[in-house]
Coordinates of C-alpha atoms in Angstrom, one line a residue:
Chain A
X1 CA -12.5 55.1 27.0
X2 CA -9.3 55.4 25.1
X3 CA -7.6 56.7 28.2
X4 CA -8.8 53.7 30.1
X5 CA -7.6 51.2 27.5
X6 CA -4.2 53.0 27.3
X7 CA -3.8 52.6 31.0
X8 CA -5.0 49.0 31.0
X9 CA -2.1 48.0 28.8
X10 CA 0.5 49.6 31.1
X11 CA 2.7 47.4 33.3
X12 CA 1.4 45.8 36.5
X13 CA 2.2 48.2 39.3
X14 CA 1.1 51.2 37.3
X15 CA -2.2 49.5 36.5
X16 CA -2.6 48.8 40.2
X17 CA -2.1 52.5 41.0
X18 CA -4.6 53.5 38.4
X19 CA -7.1 51.0 39.7
X20 CA -6.7 52.3 43.3
X21 CA -7.2 55.8 42.1
X22 CA -10.2 54.7 40.0
X23 CA -12.0 53.3 43.0
X24 CA -11.2 56.1 45.4
X25 CA -11.6 59.1 43.1
X26 CA -12.2 58.4 39.4
X27 CA -10.7 61.1 37.2
X28 CA -13.3 63.9 36.8
X29 CA -13.4 63.5 33.0
X30 CA -14.4 59.8 33.2
X31 CA -17.1 60.4 35.8
X32 CA -18.4 63.3 33.7
X33 CA -18.4 61.2 30.6
X34 CA -20.5 58.6 32.5
X35 CA -22.9 61.1 33.9
X36 CA -23.4 62.7 30.4
X37 CA -23.9 59.3 28.8
X38 CA -26.3 58.3 31.5
X39 CA -28.3 61.5 31.3
X40 CA -28.7 61.1 27.6
X41 CA -31.2 58.3 28.5
X42 CA -34.3 60.1 29.7
X43 CA -36.0 57.1 31.2
X44 CA -32.8 56.2 33.1
X45 CA -32.8 59.7 34.6
X46 CA -36.5 59.3 35.5
X47 CA -35.6 55.9 37.1
X48 CA -32.9 57.5 39.2
X49 CA -35.3 60.2 40.4
X50 CA -37.9 57.6 41.3
X51 CA -35.3 55.6 43.2
X52 CA -34.2 58.7 45.1
X53 CA -37.8 59.5 46.0
X54 CA -38.2 55.9 47.3
X55 CA -35.2 56.2 49.5
X56 CA -36.5 59.5 50.8
X57 CA -39.9 57.9 51.5
X58 CA -38.3 54.9 53.2
X59 CA -36.1 57.1 55.5
X60 CA -38.7 59.7 56.4
X61 CA -41.8 57.4 56.5
X62 CA -42.5 58.1 60.2
X63 CA -42.3 61.9 59.6
X64 CA -44.4 61.8 56.4
X65 CA -47.4 60.0 57.9
X66 CA -49.3 60.8 61.0
X67 CA -50.5 57.2 61.3
X68 CA -49.1 54.1 62.9
X69 CA -48.6 51.3 60.3
X70 CA -49.5 48.6 62.9
X71 CA -52.2 50.1 65.1
X72 CA -55.5 48.4 64.5
X73 CA -58.7 50.5 64.5
X74 CA -61.7 48.4 63.7
X75 CA -63.9 51.5 63.3
X76 CA -62.1 52.4 60.2
X77 CA -62.1 49.0 58.5
X78 CA -61.8 48.9 54.6
X79 CA -62.6 52.6 54.1
X80 CA -62.3 53.9 50.5
X81 CA -59.6 56.4 49.7
X82 CA -60.5 59.8 51.2
X83 CA -58.9 63.0 52.3
X84 CA -57.8 61.6 55.6
X85 CA -56.7 58.3 54.2
X86 CA -55.4 58.9 50.7
X87 CA -55.3 55.3 49.7
X88 CA -58.0 54.1 52.0
X89 CA -57.7 51.7 54.9
X90 CA -57.2 48.0 55.1
X91 CA -59.3 45.3 56.8
X92 CA -57.9 46.3 60.2
X93 CA -58.5 50.0 59.8
X94 CA -54.8 50.8 59.2
X95 CA -54.0 53.6 56.9
X96 CA -52.9 51.9 53.6
X97 CA -50.5 54.7 52.4
X98 CA -48.7 54.6 55.8
X99 CA -48.2 50.8 55.5
X100 CA -47.0 51.2 51.9
X101 CA -44.5 53.9 53.0
X102 CA -43.1 51.6 55.7
X103 CA -43.2 48.8 53.2
X104 CA -40.8 50.9 51.0
X105 CA -38.1 50.2 53.7
X106 CA -38.7 46.4 53.4
X107 CA -38.7 46.4 49.7
X108 CA -35.5 48.4 49.4
X109 CA -33.8 46.2 52.0
X110 CA -35.1 43.1 50.2
X111 CA -34.0 44.4 46.9
X112 CA -30.5 45.4 48.0
X113 CA -29.3 43.0 50.7
X114 CA -29.9 39.6 49.0
X115 CA -28.6 41.0 45.7
X116 CA -25.4 42.1 47.4
X117 CA -25.1 38.8 49.1
X118 CA -25.7 36.8 46.0
X119 CA -23.3 39.0 44.0
X120 CA -20.6 38.5 46.7
X121 CA -21.0 34.7 46.4
X122 CA -21.3 34.9 42.6
X123 CA -18.3 37.2 42.2
X124 CA -16.0 35.2 44.4
X125 CA -16.9 31.9 42.7
X126 CA -16.8 33.5 39.2
X127 CA -13.3 35.0 39.9
X128 CA -12.0 31.6 41.2
X129 CA -13.6 29.7 38.4
X130 CA -12.4 31.9 35.6
X131 CA -8.9 32.6 37.0
X132 CA -7.9 29.1 38.0
X133 CA -9.8 27.2 35.3
X134 CA -9.4 23.4 35.1
X135 CA -11.2 21.2 37.5
X136 CA -12.2 24.0 39.9
X137 CA -13.8 25.8 37.0
X138 CA -15.6 22.6 36.0
X139 CA -16.9 22.0 39.5
X140 CA -18.2 25.6 40.0
X141 CA -19.8 25.8 36.6
X142 CA -21.6 22.4 37.0
X143 CA -22.8 23.8 40.4
X144 CA -24.1 26.9 38.5
X145 CA -25.9 24.6 36.0
X146 CA -27.5 22.7 38.8
X147 CA -28.7 25.8 40.7
X148 CA -30.0 27.4 37.5
X149 CA -32.0 24.3 36.6
X150 CA -34.3 24.8 39.5
X151 CA -37.4 27.0 38.8
X152 CA -36.2 29.9 41.0
X153 CA -39.4 30.5 42.9
X154 CA -39.7 26.8 43.7
X155 CA -36.1 26.6 45.0
X156 CA -36.7 29.7 47.1
X157 CA -39.9 28.1 48.5
X158 CA -38.1 24.9 49.4
X159 CA -35.4 26.9 51.2
X160 CA -38.0 28.9 53.1
X161 CA -39.7 25.6 54.0
X162 CA -36.5 24.5 55.6
X163 CA -35.4 27.7 57.2
X164 CA -38.8 29.0 58.3
X165 CA -40.7 32.1 57.1
X166 CA -39.0 35.3 58.1
X167 CA -37.5 38.3 56.4
X168 CA -33.9 37.3 57.3
X169 CA -34.4 33.9 55.7
X170 CA -35.7 35.6 52.6
X171 CA -32.3 37.3 52.3
X172 CA -30.6 33.9 52.5
X173 CA -33.0 32.1 50.2
X174 CA -32.7 34.8 47.5
X175 CA -28.9 34.9 47.8
X176 CA -28.7 31.1 47.4
X177 CA -31.0 31.2 44.4
X178 CA -29.4 34.1 42.6
X179 CA -25.7 33.8 42.7
X180 CA -25.2 31.6 39.7
X181 CA -26.0 34.2 37.1
X182 CA -23.4 36.6 38.6
X183 CA -20.8 33.8 38.7
X184 CA -21.2 33.1 35.0
X185 CA -20.9 36.7 34.0
X186 CA -17.9 37.3 36.2
X187 CA -16.2 34.2 35.0
X188 CA -16.6 35.2 31.3
X189 CA -15.1 38.6 32.1
X190 CA -12.2 37.1 34.0
X191 CA -11.5 34.7 31.1
X192 CA -10.9 37.6 28.8
X193 CA -9.2 39.8 31.4
X194 CA -6.7 37.3 32.5
X195 CA -5.2 37.2 29.0
X196 CA -4.5 40.9 29.1
X197 CA -1.0 42.3 29.3
X198 CA -1.5 44.0 32.6
X199 CA -2.3 40.7 34.3
X200 CA 0.6 39.0 32.5
X201 CA 2.9 41.8 33.7
X202 CA 1.6 41.6 37.3
X203 CA 2.3 37.8 37.2
X204 CA 5.7 38.4 35.7
X205 CA 6.8 40.7 38.6
X206 CA 5.6 38.0 41.0
X207 CA 2.3 39.4 42.3
X208 CA 0.4 36.6 44.0
X209 CA -2.7 35.1 42.4
X210 CA -5.1 36.3 45.1
X211 CA -3.8 39.9 44.7
X212 CA -4.1 39.8 40.9
X213 CA -7.7 38.6 41.2
X214 CA -8.8 41.2 43.7
X215 CA -6.7 44.2 42.8
X216 CA -6.2 43.8 39.1
X217 CA -9.1 41.8 37.7
X218 CA -12.0 42.6 40.0
X219 CA -11.9 46.4 39.5
X220 CA -12.3 45.7 35.7
X221 CA -15.4 43.7 36.4
X222 CA -17.0 46.6 38.3
X223 CA -18.9 48.1 35.3
X224 CA -20.6 44.7 34.6
X225 CA -21.2 44.2 38.4
X226 CA -22.8 47.6 38.8
X227 CA -25.3 46.8 36.0
X228 CA -26.0 43.3 37.3
X229 CA -26.6 44.8 40.8
X230 CA -29.1 47.4 39.5
X231 CA -30.9 44.8 37.3
X232 CA -30.9 42.3 40.2
X233 CA -32.8 44.5 42.6
X234 CA -36.2 44.4 40.9
X235 CA -36.0 40.6 40.6
X236 CA -35.3 40.3 44.4
X237 CA -38.2 42.7 45.2
X238 CA -40.6 40.7 43.0
X239 CA -39.4 37.4 44.5
X240 CA -39.9 38.7 48.1
X241 CA -43.4 39.8 47.1
X242 CA -44.1 36.4 45.6
X243 CA -42.8 34.5 48.6
X244 CA -44.8 36.6 51.0
X245 CA -47.9 36.2 48.8
X246 CA -47.5 32.4 49.0
X247 CA -47.2 32.6 52.8
X248 CA -43.6 31.6 53.1
X249 CA -42.1 35.1 53.2
X250 CA -42.6 38.1 55.5
X251 CA -45.3 37.4 58.1
X252 CA -48.1 39.6 59.2
X253 CA -48.3 42.3 60.5
X254 CA -45.1 43.3 58.6
X255 CA -46.1 45.9 56.0
X256 CA -44.4 44.1 53.2
X257 CA -46.0 45.1 49.8
X258 CA -46.5 41.5 48.8
X259 CA -48.2 40.7 52.1
X260 CA -50.5 43.7 51.8
X261 CA -51.6 42.5 48.3
X262 CA -52.2 39.0 49.8
X263 CA -54.4 40.4 52.5
X264 CA -56.3 42.5 49.9
X265 CA -57.0 39.4 47.9
X266 CA -60.0 38.5 50.0
X267 CA -61.4 42.1 49.7
X268 CA -61.0 42.3 45.9
X269 CA -64.8 42.7 45.6
X270 CA -65.5 45.1 48.4
X271 CA -62.1 47.0 48.8
X272 CA -60.0 46.5 45.7
X273 CA -57.7 49.4 46.6
X274 CA -56.0 47.2 49.3
X275 CA -54.7 44.8 46.7
X276 CA -54.1 47.3 43.9
X277 CA -52.2 50.2 45.4
X278 CA -49.2 48.3 46.8
X279 CA -48.8 46.6 43.4
X280 CA -48.5 50.0 41.7
X281 CA -45.6 50.8 44.0
X282 CA -43.9 47.5 43.2
X283 CA -44.4 48.1 39.5
X284 CA -42.9 51.6 39.6
X285 CA -40.0 50.5 41.9
X286 CA -39.1 47.6 39.6
X287 CA -39.5 49.8 36.5
X288 CA -37.3 52.5 38.0
X289 CA -34.5 50.1 38.8
X290 CA -34.9 48.5 35.3
X291 CA -34.6 51.9 33.7
X292 CA -31.6 52.7 35.8
X293 CA -30.0 49.4 34.8
X294 CA -30.6 50.1 31.1
X295 CA -29.1 53.5 31.4
X296 CA -26.1 52.3 33.4
X297 CA -25.5 49.5 30.9
X298 CA -25.5 51.9 28.0
X299 CA -23.3 54.4 29.9
X300 CA -20.8 51.8 31.1
X301 CA -20.8 49.9 27.8
X302 CA -17.4 51.2 26.7
X303 CA -15.9 50.0 29.9
X304 CA -17.4 46.6 29.7
X305 CA -16.0 45.6 26.3
X306 CA -12.8 43.9 27.2
Chain B
X1 CA -9.3 19.7 8.9
X2 CA -11.8 18.3 6.4
X3 CA -13.9 15.5 7.7
X4 CA -13.3 12.2 5.9
X5 CA -17.0 11.9 5.0
X6 CA -16.9 15.1 3.2
X7 CA -14.2 13.9 0.8
X8 CA -16.2 10.8 0.1
X9 CA -19.2 13.0 -0.7
X10 CA -21.0 11.6 2.3
X11 CA -21.7 15.0 3.8
X12 CA -25.2 14.2 5.1
X13 CA -24.1 11.1 6.8
X14 CA -21.2 12.9 8.4
X15 CA -23.6 15.6 9.5
X16 CA -26.0 13.1 11.0
X17 CA -23.2 11.4 13.0
X18 CA -22.0 14.8 14.3
X19 CA -25.6 15.5 15.4
X20 CA -25.9 12.2 17.1
X21 CA -22.6 12.7 18.9
X22 CA -23.7 16.2 20.0
X23 CA -27.0 14.9 21.4
X24 CA -25.2 12.1 23.2
X25 CA -22.7 14.4 24.7
X26 CA -25.5 16.8 25.8
X27 CA -27.4 13.9 27.4
X28 CA -24.3 12.7 29.2
X29 CA -23.8 16.2 30.7
X30 CA -27.3 16.1 32.0
X31 CA -26.7 13.1 34.1
X32 CA -24.4 14.6 36.7
X33 CA -26.6 17.7 36.7
X34 CA -29.6 15.6 37.6
X35 CA -27.7 13.8 40.3
X36 CA -26.6 17.1 41.7
X37 CA -30.2 18.3 41.7
X38 CA -31.3 15.2 43.7
X39 CA -28.5 15.8 46.2
X40 CA -29.5 19.4 46.7
X41 CA -33.2 18.6 47.0
X42 CA -32.5 15.8 49.5
X43 CA -30.1 17.8 51.7
X44 CA -32.3 20.8 51.6
X45 CA -35.5 19.0 52.6
X46 CA -34.2 16.3 54.9
X47 CA -32.4 18.5 57.4
X48 CA -35.7 20.0 58.5
X49 CA -36.1 20.0 62.3
X50 CA -39.3 18.6 63.6
X51 CA -40.6 15.0 63.6
X52 CA -42.8 14.3 60.6
X53 CA -44.4 11.3 62.5
X54 CA -45.4 13.5 65.4
X55 CA -46.7 16.0 62.9
X56 CA -48.8 13.3 61.1
X57 CA -50.3 11.9 64.2
X58 CA -50.8 15.1 66.1
X59 CA -51.1 14.8 69.9
X60 CA -51.5 11.8 72.3
X61 CA -49.1 9.5 70.8
X62 CA -46.9 7.3 72.9
X63 CA -43.2 7.4 72.4
X64 CA -42.9 3.8 71.2
X65 CA -45.6 4.2 68.6
X66 CA -43.7 7.1 67.2
X67 CA -40.5 5.0 67.3
X68 CA -42.2 2.2 65.5
X69 CA -43.6 4.4 62.7
X70 CA -40.3 6.1 62.4
X71 CA -38.7 2.7 61.8
X72 CA -41.4 1.7 59.3
X73 CA -40.7 4.9 57.4
X74 CA -36.9 4.3 57.6
X75 CA -36.5 7.7 59.2
X76 CA -33.7 6.4 61.5
X77 CA -31.5 5.2 58.8
X78 CA -28.3 7.1 58.1
X79 CA -28.7 10.0 55.7
X80 CA -26.8 8.5 52.7
X81 CA -28.9 5.4 52.8
X82 CA -32.1 7.4 52.8
X83 CA -30.6 9.5 49.9
X84 CA -30.0 6.4 47.8
X85 CA -33.5 5.1 48.7
X86 CA -34.8 8.4 47.4
X87 CA -32.6 8.4 44.3
X88 CA -33.4 4.8 43.2
X89 CA -37.0 5.3 44.1
X90 CA -37.2 8.3 41.9
X91 CA -35.5 6.4 39.1
X92 CA -38.3 3.8 39.3
X93 CA -40.9 6.6 39.4
X94 CA -41.5 6.1 43.1
X95 CA -41.4 9.5 44.9
X96 CA -42.7 8.2 48.2
X97 CA -46.0 8.8 49.9
X98 CA -47.6 12.1 50.9
X99 CA -47.7 12.5 54.7
X100 CA -50.9 14.3 54.6
X101 CA -52.9 12.7 51.8
X102 CA -51.4 9.2 52.3
X103 CA -51.2 8.7 48.5
X104 CA -48.2 8.1 46.2
X105 CA -46.6 11.5 45.4
X106 CA -45.9 10.5 41.8
X107 CA -49.6 9.8 41.1
X108 CA -50.6 13.1 42.7
X109 CA -48.1 15.0 40.6
X110 CA -49.0 13.2 37.4
X111 CA -52.6 13.8 38.1
X112 CA -52.1 17.5 38.3
X113 CA -49.6 17.9 35.6
X114 CA -52.0 18.0 32.6
X115 CA -53.6 21.0 34.1
X116 CA -50.3 22.9 34.5
X117 CA -49.3 21.7 31.1
X118 CA -52.4 23.1 29.4
X119 CA -52.0 26.4 31.3
X120 CA -48.3 26.7 30.4
X121 CA -48.9 25.7 26.8
X122 CA -51.5 28.4 26.3
X123 CA -49.3 30.9 28.1
X124 CA -46.4 30.0 25.8
X125 CA -48.6 30.2 22.7
X126 CA -49.9 33.6 23.8
X127 CA -46.3 34.7 24.3
X128 CA -45.2 33.6 20.8
X129 CA -48.3 34.9 19.0
X130 CA -48.0 38.3 20.6
X131 CA -44.2 38.5 21.2
X132 CA -42.8 37.7 17.8
X133 CA -45.0 40.0 15.7
X134 CA -44.6 42.7 18.3
X135 CA -40.8 42.3 18.1
X136 CA -40.8 42.4 14.3
X137 CA -42.9 45.5 14.2
X138 CA -40.8 47.1 16.8
X139 CA -37.6 46.4 14.9
X140 CA -39.0 47.5 11.5
X141 CA -40.5 50.7 12.9
X142 CA -37.7 51.5 15.4
X143 CA -38.5 54.3 17.9
X144 CA -42.0 54.7 16.5
X145 CA -45.1 54.8 18.7
X146 CA -45.9 51.1 18.4
X147 CA -42.2 50.3 19.2
X148 CA -42.3 52.4 22.4
X149 CA -45.7 50.9 23.4
X150 CA -44.6 47.3 22.9
X151 CA -41.3 47.8 24.7
X152 CA -43.2 49.6 27.5
X153 CA -45.6 46.6 27.9
X154 CA -42.7 44.3 27.7
X155 CA -40.8 46.1 30.5
X156 CA -44.0 46.1 32.5
X157 CA -44.3 42.4 32.1
X158 CA -41.0 41.9 34.0
X159 CA -41.6 44.6 36.5
X160 CA -45.0 43.4 37.8
X161 CA -45.5 40.6 40.3
X162 CA -47.5 38.0 38.5
X163 CA -49.9 37.5 41.3
X164 CA -50.7 41.2 41.3
X165 CA -51.4 41.3 37.6
X166 CA -53.5 38.2 38.1
X167 CA -55.5 40.0 40.8
X168 CA -55.8 43.1 38.6
X169 CA -57.2 41.0 35.7
X170 CA -59.6 39.3 38.0
X171 CA -60.8 42.6 39.4
X172 CA -61.1 44.2 35.9
X173 CA -62.4 41.4 33.7
X174 CA -64.3 39.3 36.2
X175 CA -65.5 41.6 39.0
X176 CA -66.0 44.9 37.1
X177 CA -66.8 43.8 33.6
X178 CA -68.0 40.3 34.3
X179 CA -66.7 39.0 31.0
X180 CA -64.7 36.1 32.4
X181 CA -65.1 33.7 35.3
X182 CA -63.1 34.8 38.5
X183 CA -61.4 31.5 39.2
X184 CA -61.5 27.7 38.5
X185 CA -60.4 25.7 35.5
X186 CA -63.3 23.9 33.8
X187 CA -63.7 25.3 30.3
X188 CA -61.8 27.5 27.7
X189 CA -63.2 30.6 29.3
X190 CA -61.2 29.9 32.5
X191 CA -57.9 29.6 30.6
X192 CA -57.8 33.0 29.0
X193 CA -56.9 35.2 32.0
X194 CA -54.4 32.8 33.6
X195 CA -52.7 32.2 30.3
X196 CA -52.4 35.9 29.4
X197 CA -51.2 36.8 32.9
X198 CA -48.6 33.9 32.9
X199 CA -47.5 34.6 29.3
X200 CA -47.1 38.3 29.6
X201 CA -43.6 38.5 30.8
X202 CA -42.5 35.7 28.4
X203 CA -44.2 37.7 25.6
X204 CA -42.2 40.7 26.6
X205 CA -38.9 38.8 26.7
X206 CA -39.6 37.3 23.3
X207 CA -40.6 40.6 21.8
X208 CA -37.5 42.3 23.0
X209 CA -35.3 39.5 21.9
X210 CA -36.9 39.3 18.4
X211 CA -36.5 43.1 18.1
X212 CA -32.8 43.2 19.1
X213 CA -31.9 40.1 17.1
X214 CA -33.7 41.3 14.0
X215 CA -32.0 44.7 14.3
X216 CA -28.6 42.9 14.6
X217 CA -29.2 40.7 11.6
X218 CA -30.4 43.7 9.5
X219 CA -26.9 45.1 9.8
X220 CA -25.3 42.1 8.0
X221 CA -23.7 42.3 4.6
X222 CA -26.1 39.8 3.0
X223 CA -29.0 42.1 3.9
X224 CA -27.3 45.0 2.2
X225 CA -26.8 42.7 -0.8
X226 CA -30.5 41.8 -0.9
X227 CA -31.4 45.4 -0.8
X228 CA -28.8 46.3 -3.4
X229 CA -30.2 43.9 -5.8
X230 CA -33.5 45.8 -5.6
X231 CA -35.6 43.7 -3.2
X232 CA -38.3 45.6 -1.3
X233 CA -38.1 45.9 2.4
X234 CA -40.8 43.3 3.3
X235 CA -39.2 40.4 1.4
X236 CA -35.8 41.4 2.8
X237 CA -37.2 41.1 6.3
X238 CA -39.4 38.1 5.9
X239 CA -37.3 36.0 3.4
X240 CA -33.8 36.9 4.5
X241 CA -33.6 38.5 7.9
X242 CA -36.3 36.8 9.9
X243 CA -35.0 33.2 9.6
X244 CA -31.7 34.1 11.1
X245 CA -33.0 36.4 13.7
X246 CA -35.5 33.9 15.1
X247 CA -32.7 31.5 16.0
X248 CA -32.1 32.8 19.5
X249 CA -35.8 33.3 20.0
X250 CA -36.5 29.6 19.4
X251 CA -34.0 28.6 22.1
X252 CA -35.3 31.1 24.5
X253 CA -38.8 29.5 24.1
X254 CA -37.5 26.2 25.4
X255 CA -35.4 27.9 28.2
X256 CA -38.5 29.7 29.4
X257 CA -39.9 26.4 30.8
X258 CA -38.3 27.4 34.2
X259 CA -39.9 30.8 34.2
X260 CA -43.3 29.5 33.2
X261 CA -43.3 26.9 35.9
X262 CA -42.3 29.5 38.6
X263 CA -45.0 31.8 37.3
X264 CA -47.5 28.9 37.2
X265 CA -47.2 28.5 40.9
X266 CA -48.5 32.0 41.5
X267 CA -51.0 32.0 38.7
X268 CA -52.5 28.7 39.9
X269 CA -52.6 30.0 43.4
X270 CA -54.6 33.2 42.4
X271 CA -57.0 31.5 40.0
X272 CA -57.5 28.4 42.1
X273 CA -56.2 26.1 39.3
X274 CA -55.5 22.5 40.6
X275 CA -52.0 22.2 39.0
X276 CA -48.6 21.1 40.2
X277 CA -47.8 24.6 41.5
X278 CA -50.8 24.3 43.8
X279 CA -49.5 21.0 45.1
X280 CA -46.2 22.7 46.0
X281 CA -47.9 25.5 47.9
X282 CA -50.2 23.0 49.7
X283 CA -47.3 20.8 50.5
X284 CA -45.4 23.7 52.2
X285 CA -48.5 24.7 54.1
X286 CA -49.1 21.2 55.3
X287 CA -45.4 20.6 55.9
X288 CA -45.7 17.6 53.7
X289 CA -42.0 16.9 52.8
X290 CA -42.3 14.0 50.4
X291 CA -44.9 15.9 48.4
X292 CA -42.8 19.0 48.2
X293 CA -39.6 17.0 47.4
X294 CA -41.4 15.2 44.6
X295 CA -42.8 18.4 43.1
X296 CA -39.4 20.2 43.2
X297 CA -37.7 17.2 41.6
X298 CA -40.4 16.8 38.9
X299 CA -40.4 20.5 37.9
X300 CA -36.7 20.7 37.9
X301 CA -36.5 17.6 35.6
X302 CA -38.9 19.5 33.3
X303 CA -36.5 22.4 33.2
X304 CA -33.5 20.2 32.4
X305 CA -35.5 18.6 29.6
X306 CA -36.4 22.1 28.4
X307 CA -32.8 23.2 28.3
X308 CA -31.8 19.9 26.5
X309 CA -34.5 20.6 23.9
X310 CA -33.3 24.1 23.5
X311 CA -29.7 23.0 22.8
X312 CA -30.7 20.2 20.4
X313 CA -33.1 22.5 18.6
X314 CA -30.4 25.1 18.3
X315 CA -28.0 22.6 16.9
X316 CA -30.6 21.4 14.3
X317 CA -31.3 25.0 13.2
X318 CA -27.7 26.3 13.3
X319 CA -25.2 23.9 11.9
X320 CA -22.3 25.9 13.2
X321 CA -23.1 24.8 16.8
X322 CA -22.6 21.1 16.8
X323 CA -19.1 21.1 15.3
X324 CA -17.9 23.2 18.3

């Protein structure tokens, strides 16, 4: 941490060199520090393991399960968990575990893509807002206030109403709903960063504003962005599940976890496993990312204090 | 600089005028935000492809009937004229008429609102009654078993889809145990499950906030002083630390309006509660634009009011705020 601060206060072009190095290949000691700090948090380590397992399941779903997630077999309707079907079958005789495994793909996509999108929008606007200040800042911040005033689920529902229900539109809706939080965080980071000597130095030697923002300020926002990203994923996964549950998200027969729960709603009395098991997966996925986010926040804490 | 009133010994009056100025300023900021909200809602919901008239009348309608009804509904006017009609209508409390139900949207929403309000209020009460003591206990007995348990429950609250925990509660307490009714909203028994489900994540947020805030306050010098003069731990916590640590908690309560309203949409949907959230879901299913538009506007207005209350409440409780 001391090393980092020492380098931060160097003159502009040196800072730029350091930042380039930092992104491409961080000095081994810093990375090691991070890993050590992260691994001190046992729940965070557990979270990382769960996330790795989820990626493994998502990638190898077709290899792991002998069943087809979409093939309907009415002879096997709503069978209780058994040796052949570990989590039972749904109302169309499809193996529930297989559908959940394939659903892992959707949930990870839906967790990551809209979060990346919303963070790209939020980071750009936050950078501009914080760096230029004045009327631009005013306008962007008021826009943030406006977007944040909407109950997020309701705004997402209204967007889905306009765009139509599909997975792609969920990405758009969640990105539109979620960017404002990132913009605020990035803006506050930029506000303190732009007063630093290395920015002043860069400006003094005539580096253009856009370059200062992207090459000098943005890399210093990375620790906060990494934490925001990790913490944003569970929110996006839960939102997708909620939208699908309300019928404005993924459409059947997509094996989205939210959608499987919805279809299980009507069988709560006769086949409760349909509604219960996908929720357990959502819960553990969201918990894992939240644990990771906590661990990353603690590990990156020294780098976030500007 | 010292305020003039302070020199004259008129401190209270000065403070009141500062407060009034703060509230006024805060109200003025809300106006452009509300206007921005109406613009976003209007643009979002009025660019939908598809003819609402054709949708209303289904098949076998001649072209000129559609044209006449469109003209009656002013659907052919330029967008900005329709926007101002929407805005000034909304200002007068007129949110248009539901396509499907053929009744005024405002009346439909106001008719359902008491139900949502009761649900949200009980959920909020549950969140406070459970969240604050849990947070205090967690802070006092840091890293103990209860602390870990409470924080685990709290993390679960934000990691579970609300509709899933709702189904889980239904399955457990209504289907398996038969203690509570499955769905509906007719007596106090019907309120318990939805309120707990809806309030869970708020309770978790409040517990975590109370815990971290109390821990932070306990590090202050005045707490050390209180301990140094020989006070026992309990009076230190309840008489000195708690007051200050609950400041952020109070504001979060008001801010949570947005979260509760979002959650209520799902809770009402699972438990078949005829509230505003149900109206929104039905409006989407029926492609009833005015009804959806009115609901979004109404709920967002509630959130703005919640935020306003939070700010003003905070200024009342913490005198340092309004001067800045």
